Short mmCIF file of C-alpha atoms in Angstrom, two decimals:
data_model
loop_
_atom_site.label_atom_id
_atom_site.label_comp_id
_atom_site.label_asym_id
_atom_site.label_seq_id
_atom_site.Cartn_x
_atom_site.Cartn_y
_atom_site.Cartn_z
CA THR B 15 110.46 83.15 83.22
CA HIS B 16 108.27 84.53 85.84
CA ARG B 17 106.24 87.78 85.35
CA GLY B 18 105.90 88.65 88.86
CA SER B 19 106.81 91.14 91.31
CA ASP B 20 108.40 89.23 95.40
CA MET B 21 106.05 90.00 100.82
CA THR B 22 104.26 89.16 103.10
CA ASP B 23 103.81 89.02 106.74
CA THR B 24 106.31 86.36 106.85
CA LEU B 25 109.05 88.53 105.52
CA PRO B 26 108.89 89.19 108.29
CA SER B 27 106.37 92.60 108.87
CA GLY B 28 105.66 92.68 112.95
CA ASP B 29 105.06 89.70 113.78
CA GLY B 30 105.72 89.58 117.75
CA THR B 31 103.86 87.53 120.29
CA GLN B 32 102.25 88.63 123.16
CA SER B 33 102.67 86.91 126.50
CA THR B 34 99.15 85.24 126.32
CA GLY B 35 99.94 83.68 123.06
CA TRP B 36 98.01 85.59 121.07
CA LEU B 37 100.24 86.92 118.08
CA GLY B 38 99.67 90.78 118.14
CA PRO B 39 102.19 93.59 116.67
CA THR B 40 105.79 93.25 117.29
CA ARG B 41 106.57 95.78 120.00
CA GLU B 42 108.59 98.27 118.86
CA SER B 43 111.64 96.87 121.11
CA GLU B 44 111.59 93.72 119.00
CA ARG B 45 111.37 95.32 115.65
CA ILE B 46 114.59 95.29 113.28
CA GLN B 47 113.73 98.28 111.78
CA VAL B 48 116.14 97.60 108.88
CA LEU B 49 114.36 94.83 107.76
CA ASP B 50 111.24 96.98 107.21
CA VAL B 51 113.11 99.60 105.42
CA LEU B 52 114.62 96.96 102.78
CA ARG B 53 111.24 95.59 102.44
CA GLY B 54 110.03 98.93 101.79
CA VAL B 55 112.82 99.44 99.19
CA ALA B 56 112.45 95.86 97.49
CA LEU B 57 108.66 96.49 97.05
CA LEU B 58 109.12 100.08 95.63
CA GLY B 59 112.20 98.85 93.57
CA ILE B 60 110.34 95.79 91.85
CA LEU B 61 107.49 98.27 90.18
CA ILE B 62 109.78 99.72 88.22
CA THR B 63 109.87 96.10 86.23
CA ASN B 64 106.54 95.22 86.93
CA ILE B 65 105.05 98.56 85.34
CA GLN B 66 106.13 97.15 82.07
CA HIS B 67 103.95 93.87 82.96
CA PHE B 68 101.24 96.37 83.63
CA SER B 69 101.28 98.53 80.67
CA MET B 70 102.22 96.06 77.86
CA VAL B 71 102.76 92.77 76.65
CA ALA B 72 104.79 90.91 79.02
CA GLY B 73 107.60 90.01 76.64
CA ALA B 74 108.44 93.34 75.81
CA VAL B 75 110.28 93.43 79.00
CA ARG B 76 113.31 91.28 78.00
CA ASN B 77 112.66 92.06 74.60
CA PRO B 78 111.60 95.70 73.73
CA THR B 79 111.36 95.46 70.35
CA LEU B 80 107.96 93.43 70.90
CA PHE B 81 105.98 96.60 71.96
CA GLY B 82 106.44 100.29 72.35
CA ASP B 83 108.97 102.82 71.31
CA LEU B 84 112.26 102.28 71.79
CA THR B 85 114.22 105.72 70.80
CA GLY B 86 115.04 108.75 72.79
CA ALA B 87 114.16 108.73 76.31
CA ASN B 88 112.38 105.68 75.96
CA PHE B 89 115.26 103.60 75.13
CA TRP B 90 117.21 105.02 78.19
CA VAL B 91 114.69 104.33 80.48
CA TYR B 92 114.43 100.97 79.40
CA ALA B 93 118.16 100.50 79.75
CA ALA B 94 118.03 102.08 83.08
CA THR B 95 115.39 99.73 83.88
CA PHE B 96 117.40 96.39 82.48
CA ASN B 97 120.67 97.23 84.28
CA LEU B 98 119.39 98.72 87.41
CA ALA B 99 116.35 97.01 88.44
CA LEU B 100 115.61 93.84 86.04
CA GLN B 101 115.23 90.82 88.74
CA LYS B 102 117.63 92.90 91.03
CA PHE B 103 114.73 93.84 93.67
CA LEU B 104 113.28 90.50 93.36
CA PRO B 105 115.44 88.30 95.23
CA ILE B 106 115.56 90.56 97.98
CA PHE B 107 112.00 90.10 98.40
CA SER B 108 112.78 86.21 98.63
CA MET B 109 115.64 86.47 100.79
CA LEU B 110 113.28 88.59 103.23
CA PHE B 111 110.90 86.01 102.72
CA GLY B 112 113.02 83.28 104.24
CA ALA B 113 114.74 85.22 106.65
CA GLY B 114 110.79 86.14 108.09
CA ILE B 115 110.13 82.39 108.30
CA LEU B 116 113.29 82.11 110.87
CA LEU B 117 112.08 84.98 112.62
CA MET B 118 108.61 83.85 113.19
CA ALA B 119 110.00 80.06 114.28
CA ASP B 120 112.70 81.40 116.44
CA ARG B 121 109.94 83.81 118.34
CA ARG B 122 107.49 81.02 118.78
CA GLU B 123 110.12 78.49 120.00
CA GLY B 124 111.11 81.16 122.44
CA LEU B 125 107.55 80.78 123.98
CA GLY B 126 107.95 77.07 124.34
CA GLU B 127 105.75 76.25 121.24
CA ASN B 128 105.63 74.46 118.01
CA PRO B 129 105.24 77.08 114.74
CA ALA B 130 105.38 74.17 112.31
CA ARG B 131 101.50 74.05 112.18
CA LEU B 132 101.10 77.84 112.51
CA HIS B 133 103.55 77.95 109.34
CA TYR B 134 101.92 75.64 107.28
CA ARG B 135 99.00 77.07 107.95
CA ARG B 136 100.08 80.53 106.94
CA MET B 137 101.26 79.09 103.59
CA ALA B 138 98.01 77.74 102.98
CA VAL B 139 96.27 81.13 103.79
CA LEU B 140 99.13 82.48 101.39
CA LEU B 141 98.16 80.02 98.54
CA LEU B 142 94.45 81.10 98.91
CA ILE B 143 95.63 84.83 98.44
CA ALA B 144 97.65 84.19 95.55
CA LEU B 145 94.65 82.29 93.57
CA VAL B 146 92.85 85.65 94.32
CA HIS B 147 95.52 87.88 92.82
CA ALA B 148 96.50 85.91 90.35
CA TYR B 149 92.98 85.18 88.88
CA LEU B 150 91.18 88.23 89.89
CA ILE B 151 93.43 91.02 89.72
CA TRP B 152 96.73 90.44 88.07
CA TYR B 153 98.44 87.16 86.49
CA GLY B 154 102.19 88.56 87.91
CA ASP B 155 101.70 87.26 91.00
CA ILE B 156 104.61 86.13 93.13
CA LEU B 157 102.61 84.56 96.19
CA PHE B 158 101.94 81.50 95.07
CA ALA B 159 105.79 80.44 94.10
CA TYR B 160 106.30 82.42 97.87
CA ALA B 161 103.69 79.79 99.29
CA VAL B 162 104.64 76.62 97.84
CA SER B 163 108.66 77.01 98.40
CA GLY B 164 108.04 78.48 102.04
CA ALA B 165 106.27 75.16 102.64
CA PHE B 166 109.25 73.23 101.53
CA VAL B 167 112.28 75.26 103.11
CA TYR B 168 110.75 75.53 106.45
CA SER B 169 111.69 71.91 107.30
CA LEU B 170 115.59 73.22 106.53
CA ARG B 171 115.75 75.84 109.16
CA ARG B 172 117.54 74.32 111.36
CA ARG B 173 120.67 73.58 109.02
CA PRO B 174 123.80 75.77 109.50
CA PRO B 175 124.32 78.81 107.30
CA GLY B 176 127.18 77.38 105.09
CA PHE B 177 124.35 74.48 104.29
CA LEU B 178 121.64 76.63 103.84
CA PHE B 179 124.17 78.78 101.46
CA THR B 180 125.12 75.92 99.77
CA LEU B 181 121.93 74.49 98.98
CA GLY B 182 120.60 77.86 97.84
CA ILE B 183 123.08 78.36 95.41
CA VAL B 184 122.18 74.65 94.19
CA MET B 185 118.64 75.20 93.66
CA LEU B 186 119.70 78.26 91.63
CA VAL B 187 121.37 76.48 89.05
CA ALA B 188 118.19 74.46 88.55
CA PHE B 189 117.16 77.13 86.15
CA PRO B 190 119.96 76.78 83.57
CA VAL B 191 119.90 73.34 84.05
CA MET B 192 116.11 73.56 83.06
CA ARG B 193 116.93 75.86 80.31
CA PHE B 194 119.39 73.39 78.97
CA LEU B 195 117.12 70.69 78.74
CA ILE B 196 114.62 72.60 77.11
CA ILE B 197 116.89 73.40 74.35
CA ALA B 198 119.12 69.79 74.27
CA ALA B 199 116.12 67.10 75.51
CA PRO B 200 112.80 68.94 75.30
CA ALA B 201 111.28 65.17 75.23
CA LEU B 202 112.09 65.45 79.21
CA ILE B 203 110.32 68.47 80.37
CA PRO B 204 106.50 68.67 79.87
CA TYR B 205 105.32 71.23 77.71
CA TRP B 206 101.93 72.68 77.59
CA ASP B 207 101.31 74.98 74.85
CA PHE B 208 99.00 77.66 76.03
CA PHE B 209 98.34 79.54 72.46
CA PRO B 210 98.12 76.66 70.51
CA GLY B 211 98.75 77.48 66.66
CA MET B 212 99.50 81.03 67.46
CA THR B 213 102.20 83.11 66.05
CA MET B 214 104.13 85.93 68.24
CA GLU B 215 102.11 88.66 66.63
CA GLU B 216 98.83 86.78 67.01
CA ILE B 217 99.44 86.63 70.46
CA ILE B 218 100.54 90.10 70.96
CA ALA B 219 97.39 90.94 69.41
CA ALA B 220 95.24 89.08 71.56
CA ASP B 221 97.13 90.37 74.18
CA VAL B 222 96.36 94.12 73.36
CA THR B 223 92.76 93.60 72.46
CA ALA B 224 91.91 91.46 75.75
CA PHE B 225 93.54 94.03 78.03
CA GLN B 226 91.93 96.93 76.62
CA GLY B 227 88.87 95.30 77.38
CA GLY B 228 86.75 94.93 80.26
CA TRP B 229 86.93 92.76 83.31
CA ALA B 230 85.46 89.44 81.52
CA GLU B 231 87.21 90.38 78.66
CA ASN B 232 90.81 90.31 80.04
CA PHE B 233 89.97 87.70 82.68
CA GLN B 234 90.80 84.58 80.22
CA MET B 235 93.97 85.83 79.31
CA ARG B 236 95.06 87.08 82.93
CA ALA B 237 93.80 83.26 83.72
CA ARG B 238 95.94 81.79 80.91
CA TYR B 239 99.23 83.54 81.63
CA ALA B 240 98.67 82.84 85.71
CA LEU B 241 98.10 78.98 84.84
CA GLU B 242 101.33 78.98 83.11
CA ASP B 243 103.11 80.65 85.83
CA GLN B 244 101.88 78.07 88.33
CA THR B 245 102.56 75.19 86.39
CA LEU B 246 105.29 75.06 83.72
CA GLY B 247 106.78 78.42 85.15
CA LEU B 248 106.89 76.84 88.58
CA LEU B 249 108.36 73.51 87.54
CA ILE B 250 110.81 75.44 85.42
CA HIS B 251 112.26 78.43 87.40
CA ASN B 252 109.98 79.82 90.09
CA PHE B 253 110.16 77.20 92.89
CA TRP B 254 113.51 77.07 92.23
CA LYS B 255 114.66 80.53 92.57
CA ALA B 256 112.10 81.61 95.46
CA ALA B 257 113.44 78.80 97.51
CA GLY B 258 116.98 78.87 96.59
CA LEU B 259 116.48 82.64 97.56
CA MET B 260 114.55 81.76 100.71
CA LEU B 261 117.49 79.61 102.07
CA ILE B 262 120.17 82.30 101.16
CA GLY B 263 117.82 84.68 103.31
CA MET B 264 117.95 82.22 106.01
CA GLY B 265 121.61 81.66 106.00
CA LEU B 266 122.15 85.81 105.75
CA TYR B 267 119.80 85.87 109.06
CA ARG B 268 121.59 83.98 110.72
CA THR B 269 125.17 85.48 110.17
CA GLY B 270 123.14 88.50 111.08
CA VAL B 271 124.10 90.15 107.52
CA ILE B 272 120.33 90.66 106.52
CA THR B 273 119.35 92.20 110.00
CA GLY B 274 122.15 94.83 109.87
CA ARG B 275 124.54 93.28 112.59
CA ALA B 276 127.54 92.32 109.96
CA LYS B 277 130.47 94.84 110.35
CA ALA B 278 130.32 97.76 108.09
CA SER B 279 133.25 96.46 105.76
CA THR B 280 131.17 93.39 105.08
CA TYR B 281 128.15 95.91 103.53
CA ARG B 282 130.98 97.58 101.51
CA VAL B 283 132.10 94.45 99.74
CA MET B 284 128.52 93.44 98.99
CA VAL B 285 128.27 96.81 97.40
CA ALA B 286 131.50 96.48 95.56
CA VAL B 287 131.05 93.32 94.42
CA GLY B 288 127.02 93.39 93.84
CA LEU B 289 127.29 96.56 91.56
CA GLY B 290 131.24 96.60 90.72
CA VAL B 291 130.94 93.14 89.02
CA GLY B 292 126.73 92.68 88.31
CA LEU B 293 126.62 96.09 86.95
CA PRO B 294 129.39 95.87 84.05
CA ILE B 295 128.41 92.21 82.87
CA THR B 296 124.80 93.25 82.78
CA GLY B 297 125.48 96.28 80.83
CA TRP B 298 127.86 93.66 78.44
CA VAL B 299 124.82 91.60 77.69
CA PHE B 300 122.71 94.69 77.36
CA TRP B 301 124.32 95.99 74.68
CA LEU B 302 124.98 92.53 72.74
CA SER B 303 121.40 92.18 72.84
CA HIS B 304 120.62 95.42 71.60
CA SER B 305 123.88 95.23 68.75
CA THR B 306 122.02 91.94 67.55
CA GLY B 307 118.28 93.64 67.60
CA TRP B 308 117.40 91.18 70.48
CA ASN B 309 116.72 88.25 68.38
CA ASN B 310 119.62 86.18 68.22
CA PHE B 311 118.96 82.59 70.02
CA MET B 312 122.26 82.28 71.61
CA VAL B 313 122.45 85.92 73.11
CA ARG B 314 118.95 85.59 74.32
CA GLU B 315 119.76 82.71 76.21
CA LEU B 316 122.95 84.14 77.61
CA MET B 317 120.98 87.24 78.27
CA LEU B 318 118.50 84.72 80.33
CA GLN B 319 121.27 83.41 82.87
CA VAL B 320 123.07 86.73 83.03
CA ILE B 321 119.26 88.21 84.15
CA HIS B 322 119.38 85.32 86.46
CA TRP B 323 122.57 85.45 88.19
CA MET B 324 123.62 89.15 88.18
CA GLY B 325 119.95 90.12 89.49
CA VAL B 326 121.29 87.93 92.71
CA VAL B 327 124.64 89.80 92.96
CA MET B 328 123.31 93.07 92.04
CA SER B 329 120.39 92.51 94.70
CA LEU B 330 123.19 91.99 97.33
CA GLY B 331 124.70 95.22 96.14
CA TRP B 332 121.40 97.21 96.55
CA MET B 333 120.96 95.53 100.30
CA GLY B 334 124.58 96.78 101.00
CA ILE B 335 123.54 100.03 100.21
CA VAL B 336 120.57 99.99 102.59
CA MET B 337 122.48 98.63 105.45
CA LEU B 338 125.26 101.40 105.13
CA ALA B 339 122.53 103.73 104.83
CA CYS B 340 120.81 102.89 107.89
CA ARG B 341 123.81 102.31 109.98
CA GLY B 342 123.21 105.18 112.31
CA GLY B 343 119.53 104.75 112.09
CA CYS B 344 116.90 105.11 109.79
CA ASP B 345 115.05 107.94 111.44
CA SER B 346 114.48 110.19 108.67
CA TRP B 347 111.25 110.95 106.91
CA LEU B 348 112.29 108.53 103.75
CA GLY B 349 113.42 105.95 106.52
CA LYS B 350 110.07 105.90 108.37
CA SER B 351 108.41 105.87 105.24
CA LEU B 352 109.93 103.39 103.89
CA ALA B 353 109.85 101.09 106.74
CA ALA B 354 105.92 101.79 107.13
CA VAL B 355 105.51 100.41 103.40
CA GLY B 356 107.62 97.41 104.74
CA ARG B 357 105.67 96.82 107.68
CA THR B 358 102.50 96.60 105.32
CA ALA B 359 104.27 94.80 102.38
CA LEU B 360 101.58 92.43 101.44
CA SER B 361 98.67 95.42 101.38
CA ASN B 362 100.74 97.58 99.43
CA TYR B 363 101.94 94.92 97.23
CA LEU B 364 98.21 93.99 96.37
CA LEU B 365 98.01 98.06 96.12
CA GLN B 366 100.32 98.36 93.35
CA SER B 367 98.32 95.64 91.38
CA VAL B 368 95.05 97.12 91.79
CA PHE B 369 96.24 100.82 91.07
CA CYS B 370 98.01 99.73 88.09
CA THR B 371 95.10 97.19 86.34
CA PHE B 372 92.72 100.21 87.15
CA ILE B 373 95.17 102.47 85.31
CA PHE B 374 95.95 100.22 82.49
CA TYR B 375 92.99 97.79 82.13
CA GLY B 376 89.96 98.26 80.14
CA PHE B 377 87.57 98.46 82.87
CA GLY B 378 89.59 101.42 84.41
CA LEU B 379 91.30 103.98 82.43
CA GLY B 380 92.13 101.40 79.48
CA LEU B 381 95.65 102.83 78.47
CA TYR B 382 96.88 99.63 78.19
CA GLY B 383 99.34 99.61 75.11
CA SER B 384 99.33 103.09 74.79
CA VAL B 385 101.78 104.55 77.73
CA GLU B 386 105.48 104.61 76.07
CA ARG B 387 108.14 103.58 79.00
CA VAL B 388 108.91 107.42 80.07
CA GLY B 389 105.17 107.70 80.75
CA GLN B 390 105.29 104.61 82.56
CA LEU B 391 107.98 105.86 84.87
CA ALA B 392 106.11 109.02 85.89
CA ILE B 393 103.35 106.13 86.99
CA VAL B 394 105.82 104.48 89.18
CA LEU B 395 106.99 107.65 90.79
CA GLY B 396 103.34 108.78 91.33
CA VAL B 397 102.36 104.89 92.99
CA TRP B 398 105.75 105.02 95.27
CA GLY B 399 104.66 108.87 96.10
CA LEU B 400 101.26 107.78 97.36
CA GLN B 401 102.63 104.72 99.12
CA LEU B 402 105.24 106.93 101.14
CA VAL B 403 102.62 108.87 102.20
CA ILE B 404 99.61 106.69 102.72
CA SER B 405 101.06 103.40 104.67
CA PRO B 406 102.59 105.98 107.72
CA LEU B 407 99.46 107.44 108.05
CA TRP B 408 97.68 104.10 107.79
CA LEU B 409 99.85 102.68 110.85
CA LYS B 410 99.06 105.65 113.02
CA HIS B 411 95.41 103.98 113.37
CA PHE B 412 96.06 100.31 112.57
CA ARG B 413 98.14 97.60 113.77
CA PHE B 414 98.41 95.90 110.45
CA GLY B 415 97.91 96.80 106.67
CA PRO B 416 94.46 95.38 105.91
CA ALA B 417 95.81 92.22 103.86
CA GLU B 418 98.29 91.39 106.63
CA TRP B 419 95.08 91.68 109.03
CA VAL B 420 93.28 89.28 107.09
CA TRP B 421 95.99 86.91 106.68
CA ARG B 422 96.57 86.76 110.53
CA ALA B 423 92.49 86.35 111.03
CA LEU B 424 92.72 83.22 108.29
CA SER B 425 96.14 81.51 109.79
CA TYR B 426 94.63 81.88 113.39
CA GLY B 427 91.20 81.50 113.11
CA ARG B 428 90.09 84.45 114.95
CA ARG B 429 90.32 88.30 114.38
CA PRO B 430 93.35 89.91 116.06
CA PRO B 431 92.85 93.61 117.20
CA PHE B 432 93.05 96.07 114.27
CA ARG B 433 92.92 99.72 115.36
CA VAL B 434 96.07 101.05 117.00
CA THR B 435 94.64 101.85 121.12
CA GLY B 436 93.65 105.61 121.57
CA ALA B 437 93.58 106.16 117.61
CA VAL B 438 90.59 107.86 116.42
#
């Protein structure tokens, strides 16, 4: 299953069009602030889970007995992460990506233009950014799946919300179907062994050695993980889940739910169902997994399905909380800072990778495999603080985040204005 996190300019992130036809920053009157805030919350939330991928072997996210201490405070940090964050914020990013596709297309069509060519160019550039990120920085990239899935769902954007919701759920069903086929009829699913002849203990030892080494040493392991994610992972899980959630996000955009235009009672229901149903079920499977030592095959398969489905359900609960919090506006310092993080989501996503690989990998501080879960949480809080402070300061002087600017420039074949007019 995918290790990465869910961004982008297409989420949307300030994608207004000037009357001259040149894509400039969205005018403040055109912005839907709650989308920026929601995107900022999702971006920060995914780091709670991703920090484990950055700091220790990837399998320890779903089987904490594979690596690290699991007693005392470390156990409770892991329990909170599993129940409240694991796959709970990633779906929000995917749904926002789908909403962003519609927002961009609607704006371009409002100017009498055909947005299809622009969309596919944007996905092609995003794919290029994904390859650079996955192979040169961090293997847990989500942009590759977004680019592929985003290209697929675009042709469905005119369908009614009911169709989008239904097809989105059908695509989410593909993961349990794939898991069943892997178990019941493995010959039907192509399988590539990326660690031929190696035991789990040997894979863990190789992983730690690689990422404690320099950039050249960890490149081989990073490339192996990235290739697995972009082939087998895409086929079995990443494409289906990303595309399904994008379609659901399109439906939520068309109905006004994801833009804050629904009734407050709608968001209260989302919170009640999302957390009232999702949290007890997630807590139950956590207890079951813990009580069986995280080793029982059937419990592990059940856990994967609960993470898959309840992650989506609980993400809607978190979304409802953000929508209710922004009901009267998001003009507090925290609201504005979260919105700034959301407006520069692609840059902040990549910045998290740069920060964390420098902290943990051997070419930086070399802390890989030596920071327990309590320490990981402290690093998460530190990165959050930096991004909440840096993002609004950056937007005082620049129209886009640096990665968003590069994305626009490559997509349009010309350089958009970068600095805010009058900024020193």
